[in-house]
Amino acid sequence: MNDKRPFVIIIVISLVGLVLLTKLFMIQVMDDSFTRRAERNAIQRVVDHPYRGLIYDRNGELLVYNNPIFDLMVVPKEFSVKDTAKFLSIFGIEKEDLVTAYNAAKKYSSVKPSPMIKQISSTDFAKIQDFLIDYPGLFITTRSVRSYPTPIAAHALGYIGEINARQLERDSSDYYEQGDYVGLSGMERFYEDELRGQKGVKYKMVNVRGVDKGPFKDGAYDTASVAGINLTSTLDRELQLYGEHLMEGKTGSVVAIEPKTGEILAMISAPFYDPNELTGADFGKNYSILNSMDSKPFLNRPVMARYPPGSIFKIVQSLIGLQEGILFPETTFACNRSLVACHNHPSPVNLFGAIRNSCNPYYHQAFRRIINQEISSNTFKDTQIGLDAWREKVMKFGLGGKLGVDMVGEYGGDVPSSKLYDRVYGEGRWKYSTIYSLSIGQGELQVTPLQMANLAAIFANKGYYYTPHLIKAVDGDPTRIPAKFRIKNDVGVDPKHFDLIQDAMAEALYGTANRAIIQDLVIAGKTGTAQNPHGEDHSVFVAFAPKDDPKIAIAVYVENAGWGGRAAASTASLMIEKYLRGQITRPQLEEYVLANNFIY
């Protein structure tokens, strides 16, 4: 038995050797994967990032363009540094930042490129480009950042930034890679697919030191990038610029709409910021500063802030009452201040006078007629039935939910239903005296400034609106905007009822907003003063002009500025004059608004 051991050992060794020889033969002769892998190691894949589409205003003025910048990319497996101090000095990077960037790149992939130094300017790139050949695994890729020739409309235009890990995970298109830039807000985010373009890829041969030896196979596998699609926005550059000038130092919103199309002419959220602050290498620092401000400059107030509509809601009440045959032009009520407070004006008043003088007691009594129609003998049940029927009519005016503007992050308003009061007071335990504040646009009613401007457009159009939107054409073609923006939305009120409303709104300027009057230009408007339990009331004004051929509808909301006939009406009137006439003929009113001092 002992004599067989050497023989067994020889057999085992022979078998192992045969296996190894067979494997070596397969690797060297039959299998070319190692050859191809070695070839790939000598080929550098460089992504050719496209320029994002440009954005123009409605008159062809450039609002957003691209500036080239450079990213220093690293392939961790190939990267090595012998003299760290020299490297840090050449590339202008701190050691901690180098370690952090390298570790992040390695975590992502040891063989795929990741950004090491982002957004290098052309000047800084010129300083480092000659040193790149000394560091294997490093190469430059060209990108672009957004620039704004006129620093306006930051909230509407939005900004781009580096895609984060969560967005990468949700990218079902498999388009993005770590380090890519993506639209994060405004038009940049909503129209990301149109603006981003298509990436290209170039393959080039490099030696062991990373020196470029020319295109791989004469560029046979290269693909060219395709620039993003240009967008024409609905914004009017000059009107937006002027509106931001008027709102400087204030908190609030201005939204102007072309009534016949729903195109947004101006969208101002104050306080605002210079969009150029969120571009380039200082993006992170500036973002942190802006985000920490108590004034909340990132809050897009036209679509995110919600307020009571105040007295402008009386127009909606009037139209519902007229359509339902509950109110008539001759319907008259006394200005009974024991019901609700009001200011001095003639009494009694009919519907025209109620709108002109913004009579609170009139709408207290009119709203009761709308709600309590004696469908049920039980006053609690009757109020519930009436409120829900009224709510359904109000929501046709684009209230109580999102309008659907082409902007991510829009909030809806709120029109309360009976379910809300059932939760608060208990079912069958509330009646008209509980909800009467809704009659004058207070209480639980909430609207956004965009919805207010849309109401003005409805009043101008005599009963319909197009969903407000920020893009007029895609690649020069107006039919390529989302189809929903070309659909007419009817509010369910006969156009004939708007004649009285428009005439009364035109007269209202002489009753509550005489500052808004423009000689030889008929403006129809309505003031509002939204109650604010935390300080001065908010100033509200909606209007459209010219009355008989409306070209602009506008809503202005200035927080803590008091009566609507002051700040809001004055600002709206100046905006209307600027848009329709191209110049301001009332410098004293402009000075009053700019002074930010609204003592009447």
Tab-separated table of C-alpha atoms in Angstrom, residues 179-578:
chain	number	residue	atom	x	y	z
A	179	GLY	CA	-21.920	64.262	-11.940
A	180	ASP	CA	-24.564	65.134	-14.560
A	181	TYR	CA	-26.557	68.342	-14.225
A	182	VAL	CA	-30.326	68.366	-14.220
A	183	GLY	CA	-33.101	70.936	-13.936
A	184	LEU	CA	-34.103	71.305	-10.297
A	185	SER	CA	-36.841	73.942	-10.386
A	186	GLY	CA	-38.966	76.155	-12.623
A	187	MET	CA	-38.946	75.713	-16.399
A	188	GLU	CA	-35.560	74.001	-16.155
A	189	ARG	CA	-37.147	71.104	-14.285
A	190	PHE	CA	-40.539	70.931	-15.991
A	191	TYR	CA	-39.004	70.962	-19.476
A	192	GLU	CA	-35.901	68.939	-18.590
A	193	ASP	CA	-36.480	66.368	-21.351
A	194	GLU	CA	-36.597	69.095	-24.016
A	195	LEU	CA	-33.761	71.220	-22.649
A	196	ARG	CA	-31.179	68.550	-21.815
A	197	GLY	CA	-30.400	67.379	-25.374
A	198	GLN	CA	-28.698	64.079	-26.184
A	199	LYS	CA	-25.248	63.035	-25.045
A	200	GLY	CA	-22.567	61.995	-27.460
A	201	VAL	CA	-19.616	59.659	-26.837
A	202	LYS	CA	-16.051	59.814	-28.111
A	203	TYR	CA	-13.503	57.013	-27.840
A	204	LYS	CA	-9.822	57.900	-27.940
A	205	MET	CA	-6.621	55.960	-27.592
A	206	VAL	CA	-4.347	56.803	-24.681
A	207	ASN	CA	-1.017	55.373	-23.619
A	208	VAL	CA	-0.127	54.238	-20.100
A	209	ARG	CA	0.484	57.851	-19.111
A	210	GLY	CA	-2.902	58.935	-20.341
A	211	VAL	CA	-1.541	60.830	-23.325
A	212	ASP	CA	-4.117	61.228	-26.094
A	213	LYS	CA	-3.044	59.154	-29.116
A	214	GLY	CA	-6.012	60.041	-31.311
A	215	PRO	CA	-9.512	58.646	-31.917
A	216	PHE	CA	-10.100	54.937	-31.624
A	217	LYS	CA	-10.522	53.385	-35.095
A	218	ASP	CA	-10.753	56.849	-36.634
A	219	GLY	CA	-13.887	57.696	-34.671
A	220	ALA	CA	-15.950	54.869	-36.123
A	221	TYR	CA	-17.772	54.377	-32.834
A	222	ASP	CA	-18.109	58.056	-31.890
A	223	THR	CA	-21.507	59.695	-31.648
A	224	ALA	CA	-22.090	63.437	-31.688
A	225	SER	CA	-24.046	65.203	-28.971
A	226	VAL	CA	-27.270	66.960	-29.896
A	227	ALA	CA	-28.010	70.305	-28.270
A	228	GLY	CA	-31.199	70.700	-26.273
A	229	ILE	CA	-34.314	72.231	-27.769
A	230	ASN	CA	-34.740	75.988	-27.481
A	231	LEU	CA	-37.828	77.270	-25.684
A	232	THR	CA	-39.737	80.497	-26.184
A	233	SER	CA	-41.276	81.519	-22.899
A	234	THR	CA	-44.436	83.539	-22.471
A	235	LEU	CA	-42.635	86.055	-20.262
A	236	ASP	CA	-42.170	89.638	-21.351
A	237	ARG	CA	-38.617	90.549	-20.375
A	238	GLU	CA	-39.266	94.277	-19.943
A	239	LEU	CA	-42.443	93.763	-17.927
A	240	GLN	CA	-40.760	91.181	-15.677
A	241	LEU	CA	-37.790	93.472	-15.136
A	242	TYR	CA	-40.020	96.426	-14.279
A	243	GLY	CA	-42.189	94.383	-11.948
A	244	GLU	CA	-39.168	93.166	-10.001
A	245	HIS	CA	-38.009	96.765	-9.761
A	246	LEU	CA	-41.338	97.756	-8.190
A	247	MET	CA	-41.357	94.791	-5.779
A	248	GLU	CA	-37.804	95.255	-4.553
A	249	GLY	CA	-37.685	95.275	-0.760
A	250	LYS	CA	-41.231	93.877	-0.453
A	251	THR	CA	-42.754	90.481	0.208
A	252	GLY	CA	-45.436	89.245	-2.114
A	253	SER	CA	-46.309	88.308	-5.680
A	254	VAL	CA	-47.197	89.723	-9.050
A	255	VAL	CA	-48.680	87.551	-11.794
A	256	ALA	CA	-49.723	88.998	-15.153
A	257	ILE	CA	-51.530	86.910	-17.790
A	258	GLU	CA	-52.622	87.455	-21.373
A	259	PRO	CA	-56.324	86.571	-20.913
A	260	LYS	CA	-57.038	85.274	-24.407
A	261	THR	CA	-54.260	82.659	-24.248
A	262	GLY	CA	-53.380	82.015	-20.603
A	263	GLU	CA	-49.771	83.000	-21.338
A	264	ILE	CA	-47.999	84.324	-18.256
A	265	LEU	CA	-46.480	87.729	-19.056
A	266	ALA	CA	-44.760	88.202	-15.714
A	267	MET	CA	-44.344	86.053	-12.621
A	268	ILE	CA	-42.667	87.776	-9.709
A	269	SER	CA	-41.965	86.311	-6.316
A	270	ALA	CA	-40.545	88.767	-3.797
A	271	PRO	CA	-38.035	88.621	-2.316
A	272	PHE	CA	-36.168	87.313	-5.340
A	273	TYR	CA	-32.514	86.610	-6.075
A	274	ASP	CA	-30.029	86.876	-8.918
A	275	PRO	CA	-30.204	83.548	-10.820
A	276	ASN	CA	-26.499	83.913	-11.659
A	277	GLU	CA	-25.793	83.168	-7.983
A	278	LEU	CA	-26.799	79.539	-8.569
A	279	THR	CA	-24.321	78.849	-11.346
A	280	GLY	CA	-20.659	77.908	-11.392
A	281	ALA	CA	-18.390	76.832	-8.597
A	282	ASP	CA	-20.113	78.998	-5.967
A	283	PHE	CA	-23.461	77.233	-6.359
A	284	GLY	CA	-23.220	75.336	-3.069
A	285	LYS	CA	-22.103	78.300	-0.997
A	286	ASN	CA	-24.709	80.666	-2.432
A	287	TYR	CA	-27.479	78.071	-2.153
A	288	SER	CA	-26.746	77.627	1.559
A	289	ILE	CA	-26.799	81.380	2.149
A	290	LEU	CA	-30.093	81.890	0.317
A	291	ASN	CA	-31.687	78.847	1.908
A	292	SER	CA	-30.874	80.080	5.431
A	293	MET	CA	-32.456	83.536	4.993
A	294	ASP	CA	-35.534	84.292	7.089
A	295	SER	CA	-37.123	86.042	4.092
A	296	LYS	CA	-37.308	82.684	2.264
A	297	PRO	CA	-36.187	83.827	-1.202
A	298	PHE	CA	-36.552	80.258	-2.526
A	299	LEU	CA	-40.284	80.230	-1.768
A	300	ASN	CA	-42.046	80.573	-5.115
A	301	ARG	CA	-44.917	82.645	-3.783
A	302	PRO	CA	-47.033	82.882	-6.964
A	303	VAL	CA	-47.643	79.115	-6.882
A	304	MET	CA	-46.760	78.146	-3.305
A	305	ALA	CA	-48.068	80.904	-1.019
A	306	ARG	CA	-51.703	80.614	-0.018
A	307	TYR	CA	-53.766	83.517	1.267
A	308	PRO	CA	-57.404	84.455	1.839
A	309	PRO	CA	-58.583	86.126	-1.388
A	310	GLY	CA	-60.314	88.937	0.468
A	311	SER	CA	-62.806	91.152	-1.312
A	312	ILE	CA	-61.835	90.082	-4.828
A	313	PHE	CA	-63.816	86.926	-4.067
A	314	LYS	CA	-66.983	89.046	-3.985
A	315	ILE	CA	-66.907	89.002	-7.803
A	316	VAL	CA	-67.109	85.195	-7.770
A	317	GLN	CA	-70.022	85.364	-5.310
A	318	SER	CA	-71.786	87.880	-7.577
A	319	LEU	CA	-71.411	85.668	-10.653
A	320	ILE	CA	-72.646	82.533	-8.905
A	321	GLY	CA	-75.640	84.448	-7.555
A	322	LEU	CA	-76.483	85.861	-10.994
A	323	GLN	CA	-76.114	82.494	-12.739
A	324	GLU	CA	-78.302	80.720	-10.178
A	325	GLY	CA	-81.013	83.377	-10.370
A	326	ILE	CA	-80.529	84.210	-6.698
A	327	LEU	CA	-79.095	87.685	-7.300
A	328	PHE	CA	-80.150	90.230	-9.906
A	329	PRO	CA	-78.692	93.610	-10.892
A	330	GLU	CA	-81.454	95.302	-8.886
A	331	THR	CA	-81.027	93.127	-5.776
A	332	THR	CA	-80.538	95.611	-2.945
A	333	PHE	CA	-79.370	95.265	0.653
A	334	ALA	CA	-78.677	97.791	3.347
A	335	CYS	CA	-75.105	98.194	4.594
A	336	ASN	CA	-75.975	96.705	7.975
A	337	ARG	CA	-72.755	96.918	9.961
A	338	SER	CA	-74.222	94.899	12.809
A	339	LEU	CA	-73.693	91.891	10.537
A	340	VAL	CA	-70.080	92.604	9.573
A	341	ALA	CA	-67.836	95.688	9.571
A	342	CYS	CA	-67.710	97.951	6.515
A	343	HIS	CA	-66.357	101.321	5.454
A	344	ASN	CA	-68.339	104.463	4.698
A	345	HIS	CA	-70.370	104.473	1.493
A	346	PRO	CA	-74.010	105.123	0.456
A	347	SER	CA	-76.623	102.654	1.698
A	348	PRO	CA	-78.578	100.711	0.595
A	349	VAL	CA	-76.767	99.442	-2.522
A	350	ASN	CA	-77.668	97.230	-5.447
A	351	LEU	CA	-75.280	94.676	-6.923
A	352	PHE	CA	-73.422	97.271	-8.998
A	353	GLY	CA	-72.984	99.485	-5.944
A	354	ALA	CA	-71.928	96.544	-3.801
A	355	ILE	CA	-69.066	95.759	-6.183
A	356	ARG	CA	-68.116	99.423	-6.652
A	357	ASN	CA	-68.023	100.102	-2.912
A	358	SER	CA	-66.968	96.589	-1.806
A	359	CYS	CA	-69.821	96.383	0.690
A	360	ASN	CA	-69.254	93.593	3.230
A	361	PRO	CA	-72.830	93.454	4.654
A	362	TYR	CA	-74.228	93.141	1.121
A	363	TYR	CA	-72.293	89.930	0.547
A	364	HIS	CA	-73.071	88.642	4.017
A	365	GLN	CA	-76.757	88.746	3.064
A	366	ALA	CA	-76.263	87.636	-0.552
A	367	PHE	CA	-74.191	84.628	0.485
A	368	ARG	CA	-76.891	83.576	2.945
A	369	ARG	CA	-79.365	83.461	0.045
A	370	ILE	CA	-76.947	81.332	-1.974
A	371	ILE	CA	-76.346	78.879	0.879
A	372	ASN	CA	-79.743	78.673	2.576
A	373	GLN	CA	-82.265	77.971	-0.174
A	374	GLU	CA	-84.602	76.043	2.175
A	375	ILE	CA	-84.004	72.734	0.463
A	376	SER	CA	-84.220	71.258	3.943
A	377	SER	CA	-86.317	72.533	6.829
A	378	ASN	CA	-83.404	71.733	9.121
A	379	THR	CA	-81.158	74.823	9.033
A	380	PHE	CA	-78.041	72.752	9.799
A	381	LYS	CA	-78.763	70.297	6.978
A	382	ASP	CA	-79.797	73.101	4.643
A	383	THR	CA	-76.473	74.876	5.222
A	384	GLN	CA	-74.540	71.675	4.541
A	385	ILE	CA	-76.386	71.091	1.251
A	386	GLY	CA	-75.972	74.696	0.183
A	387	LEU	CA	-72.289	74.857	1.031
A	388	ASP	CA	-71.382	71.757	-0.967
A	389	ALA	CA	-73.399	72.929	-3.977
A	390	TRP	CA	-71.716	76.350	-3.764
A	391	ARG	CA	-68.266	74.748	-3.483
A	392	GLU	CA	-68.798	72.794	-6.694
A	393	LYS	CA	-69.543	76.041	-8.556
A	394	VAL	CA	-66.570	77.882	-7.035
A	395	MET	CA	-64.143	75.160	-8.088
A	396	LYS	CA	-65.063	75.703	-11.745
A	397	PHE	CA	-63.236	79.024	-11.427
A	398	GLY	CA	-59.938	77.145	-11.009
A	399	LEU	CA	-60.026	77.362	-7.218
A	400	GLY	CA	-59.742	74.625	-4.617
A	401	GLY	CA	-56.979	72.689	-6.384
A	402	LYS	CA	-53.973	73.071	-8.646
A	403	LEU	CA	-54.419	74.955	-11.894
A	404	GLY	CA	-51.758	72.846	-13.627
A	405	VAL	CA	-49.170	75.467	-14.577
A	406	ASP	CA	-45.996	74.110	-16.217
A	407	MET	CA	-44.000	74.317	-13.019
A	408	VAL	CA	-43.235	71.618	-10.455
A	409	GLY	CA	-44.238	72.459	-6.886
A	410	GLU	CA	-47.547	74.250	-7.475
A	411	TYR	CA	-49.831	74.233	-4.452
A	412	GLY	CA	-53.581	74.127	-4.715
A	413	GLY	CA	-55.851	76.518	-2.878
A	414	ASP	CA	-58.654	75.461	-0.568
A	415	VAL	CA	-62.419	75.831	-0.834
A	416	PRO	CA	-63.922	74.262	2.303
A	417	SER	CA	-66.583	71.582	2.137
A	418	SER	CA	-69.075	70.412	4.740
A	419	LYS	CA	-66.658	67.648	5.737
A	420	LEU	CA	-64.220	70.228	7.107
A	421	TYR	CA	-66.832	71.787	9.381
A	422	ASP	CA	-68.131	68.369	10.404
A	423	ARG	CA	-64.638	67.518	11.631
A	424	VAL	CA	-64.252	70.818	13.480
A	425	TYR	CA	-67.724	71.315	14.958
A	426	GLY	CA	-69.402	67.933	14.609
A	427	GLU	CA	-71.954	66.772	12.058
A	428	GLY	CA	-75.158	68.796	12.227
A	429	ARG	CA	-73.665	71.279	14.699
A	430	TRP	CA	-72.843	74.218	12.419
A	431	LYS	CA	-74.871	76.589	10.250
A	432	TYR	CA	-74.579	79.811	8.238
A	433	SER	CA	-73.422	81.905	11.196
A	434	THR	CA	-70.413	79.555	11.408
A	435	ILE	CA	-69.265	80.111	7.830
A	436	TYR	CA	-70.380	83.653	6.957
A	437	SER	CA	-66.773	84.896	6.702
A	438	LEU	CA	-66.556	82.991	3.404
A	439	SER	CA	-68.942	85.576	1.965
A	440	ILE	CA	-66.168	88.198	1.815
A	441	GLY	CA	-63.259	85.910	0.937
A	442	GLN	CA	-62.039	85.245	4.458
A	443	GLY	CA	-62.267	82.264	6.786
A	444	GLU	CA	-61.085	78.952	5.417
A	445	LEU	CA	-60.800	80.096	1.803
A	446	GLN	CA	-57.240	79.926	0.451
A	447	VAL	CA	-55.951	80.879	-2.997
A	448	THR	CA	-52.564	81.325	-4.612
A	449	PRO	CA	-51.559	84.529	-6.422
A	450	LEU	CA	-51.582	82.569	-9.691
A	451	GLN	CA	-55.217	81.652	-9.057
A	452	MET	CA	-56.000	85.320	-8.367
A	453	ALA	CA	-54.514	86.353	-11.705
A	454	ASN	CA	-56.479	83.567	-13.374
A	455	LEU	CA	-59.668	84.974	-11.818
A	456	ALA	CA	-58.835	88.335	-13.389
A	457	ALA	CA	-58.453	86.557	-16.744
A	458	ILE	CA	-61.852	84.886	-16.266
A	459	PHE	CA	-63.484	88.257	-15.549
A	460	ALA	CA	-61.791	89.673	-18.664
A	461	ASN	CA	-62.831	86.747	-20.887
A	462	LYS	CA	-66.430	86.727	-19.655
A	463	GLY	CA	-66.391	83.229	-18.320
A	464	TYR	CA	-63.507	81.116	-19.549
A	465	TYR	CA	-59.774	80.669	-19.095
A	466	TYR	CA	-56.832	78.812	-20.551
A	467	THR	CA	-54.614	77.093	-18.000
A	468	PRO	CA	-51.829	79.586	-17.225
A	469	HIS	CA	-48.468	78.540	-18.673
A	470	LEU	CA	-44.888	79.750	-19.095
A	471	ILE	CA	-43.908	78.335	-22.495
A	472	LYS	CA	-45.182	79.825	-25.750
A	473	ALA	CA	-43.338	77.597	-28.241
A	474	VAL	CA	-41.012	74.574	-28.306
A	475	ASP	CA	-38.296	74.840	-30.941
A	476	GLY	CA	-40.276	77.705	-32.458
A	477	ASP	CA	-43.458	75.640	-32.798
A	478	PRO	CA	-46.424	76.812	-30.654
A	479	THR	CA	-48.280	73.546	-31.277
A	480	ARG	CA	-45.617	71.613	-29.361
A	481	ILE	CA	-46.549	73.044	-25.977
A	482	PRO	CA	-48.561	70.621	-23.799
A	483	ALA	CA	-52.031	70.186	-25.268
A	484	LYS	CA	-53.831	71.095	-22.043
A	485	PHE	CA	-52.691	74.699	-22.459
A	486	ARG	CA	-54.762	75.026	-25.627
A	487	ILE	CA	-58.036	73.834	-24.057
A	488	LYS	CA	-60.659	76.430	-23.134
A	489	ASN	CA	-62.048	75.955	-19.610
A	490	ASP	CA	-65.588	77.231	-19.099
A	491	VAL	CA	-66.614	78.306	-15.592
A	492	GLY	CA	-70.326	77.689	-16.115
A	493	VAL	CA	-71.520	81.309	-16.017
A	494	ASP	CA	-73.397	82.915	-18.915
A	495	PRO	CA	-71.235	85.632	-20.582
A	496	LYS	CA	-74.114	88.128	-20.316
A	497	HIS	CA	-73.639	88.300	-16.536
A	498	PHE	CA	-70.131	89.648	-16.963
A	499	ASP	CA	-71.280	92.932	-18.509
A	500	LEU	CA	-72.453	94.276	-15.155
A	501	ILE	CA	-69.376	92.845	-13.430
A	502	GLN	CA	-66.936	94.508	-15.828
A	503	ASP	CA	-68.722	97.876	-15.648
A	504	ALA	CA	-68.804	97.747	-11.859
A	505	MET	CA	-65.106	96.797	-11.677
A	506	ALA	CA	-64.250	99.765	-13.889
A	507	GLU	CA	-66.215	102.055	-11.569
A	508	ALA	CA	-64.633	100.409	-8.502
A	509	LEU	CA	-61.371	102.203	-9.191
A	510	TYR	CA	-63.135	105.479	-8.427
A	511	GLY	CA	-64.554	104.045	-5.232
A	512	THR	CA	-61.693	102.047	-3.656
A	513	ALA	CA	-58.623	102.282	-5.933
A	514	ASN	CA	-58.360	105.761	-7.435
A	515	ARG	CA	-54.579	105.494	-7.449
A	516	ALA	CA	-54.898	102.882	-10.202
A	517	ILE	CA	-56.699	105.206	-12.629
A	518	ILE	CA	-54.846	105.848	-15.910
A	519	GLN	CA	-56.034	108.678	-18.101
A	520	ASP	CA	-57.595	107.498	-21.393
A	521	LEU	CA	-57.226	103.839	-20.417
A	522	VAL	CA	-60.173	102.018	-18.840
A	523	ILE	CA	-59.059	99.509	-16.206
A	524	ALA	CA	-61.474	97.130	-14.513
A	525	GLY	CA	-60.240	96.188	-11.075
A	526	LYS	CA	-61.103	95.035	-7.578
A	527	THR	CA	-59.291	95.726	-4.337
A	528	GLY	CA	-58.957	93.341	-1.447
A	529	THR	CA	-57.574	93.548	2.049
A	530	ALA	CA	-56.752	90.103	3.348
A	531	GLN	CA	-56.827	89.872	7.119
A	532	ASN	CA	-53.542	88.910	8.762
A	533	PRO	CA	-53.639	87.919	12.450
A	534	HIS	CA	-49.853	88.225	12.697
A	535	GLY	CA	-49.490	91.891	11.720
A	536	GLU	CA	-50.587	94.413	9.122
A	537	ASP	CA	-53.175	93.158	6.644
A	538	HIS	CA	-52.131	92.129	3.139
A	539	SER	CA	-52.828	94.384	0.153
A	540	VAL	CA	-54.601	92.678	-2.771
A	541	PHE	CA	-55.663	93.901	-6.198
A	542	VAL	CA	-56.789	92.188	-9.404
A	543	ALA	CA	-57.476	93.946	-12.690
A	544	PHE	CA	-57.608	93.677	-16.451
A	545	ALA	CA	-57.219	96.247	-19.225
A	546	PRO	CA	-58.330	97.677	-21.524
A	547	LYS	CA	-61.813	96.826	-20.292
A	548	ASP	CA	-63.399	96.344	-23.717
A	549	ASP	CA	-60.467	94.490	-25.307
A	550	PRO	CA	-58.423	92.966	-22.465
A	551	LYS	CA	-54.750	92.318	-23.219
A	552	ILE	CA	-53.476	91.915	-19.679
A	553	ALA	CA	-54.966	90.491	-16.488
A	554	ILE	CA	-53.012	90.952	-13.296
A	555	ALA	CA	-52.989	90.083	-9.607
A	556	VAL	CA	-50.781	91.813	-7.059
A	557	TYR	CA	-50.379	90.650	-3.476
A	558	VAL	CA	-48.168	92.658	-1.142
A	559	GLU	CA	-47.821	91.278	2.347
A	560	ASN	CA	-48.283	93.556	5.364
A	561	ALA	CA	-49.020	96.584	3.164
A	562	GLY	CA	-52.566	97.261	4.380
A	563	TRP	CA	-55.468	98.345	2.238
A	564	GLY	CA	-55.606	96.969	-1.311
A	565	GLY	CA	-56.042	100.408	-2.868
A	566	ARG	CA	-52.532	101.358	-1.807
A	567	ALA	CA	-49.586	99.097	-2.586
A	568	ALA	CA	-51.291	96.432	-4.689
A	569	ALA	CA	-53.460	98.721	-6.844
A	570	SER	CA	-50.615	101.170	-7.430
A	571	THR	CA	-48.212	98.397	-8.468
A	572	ALA	CA	-50.759	96.776	-10.778
A	573	SER	CA	-51.605	100.088	-12.448
A	574	LEU	CA	-47.946	100.815	-13.179
A	575	MET	CA	-47.454	97.300	-14.587
A	576	ILE	CA	-50.498	97.708	-16.857
A	577	GLU	CA	-49.255	101.054	-18.141
A	578	LYS	CA	-45.772	99.667	-18.751
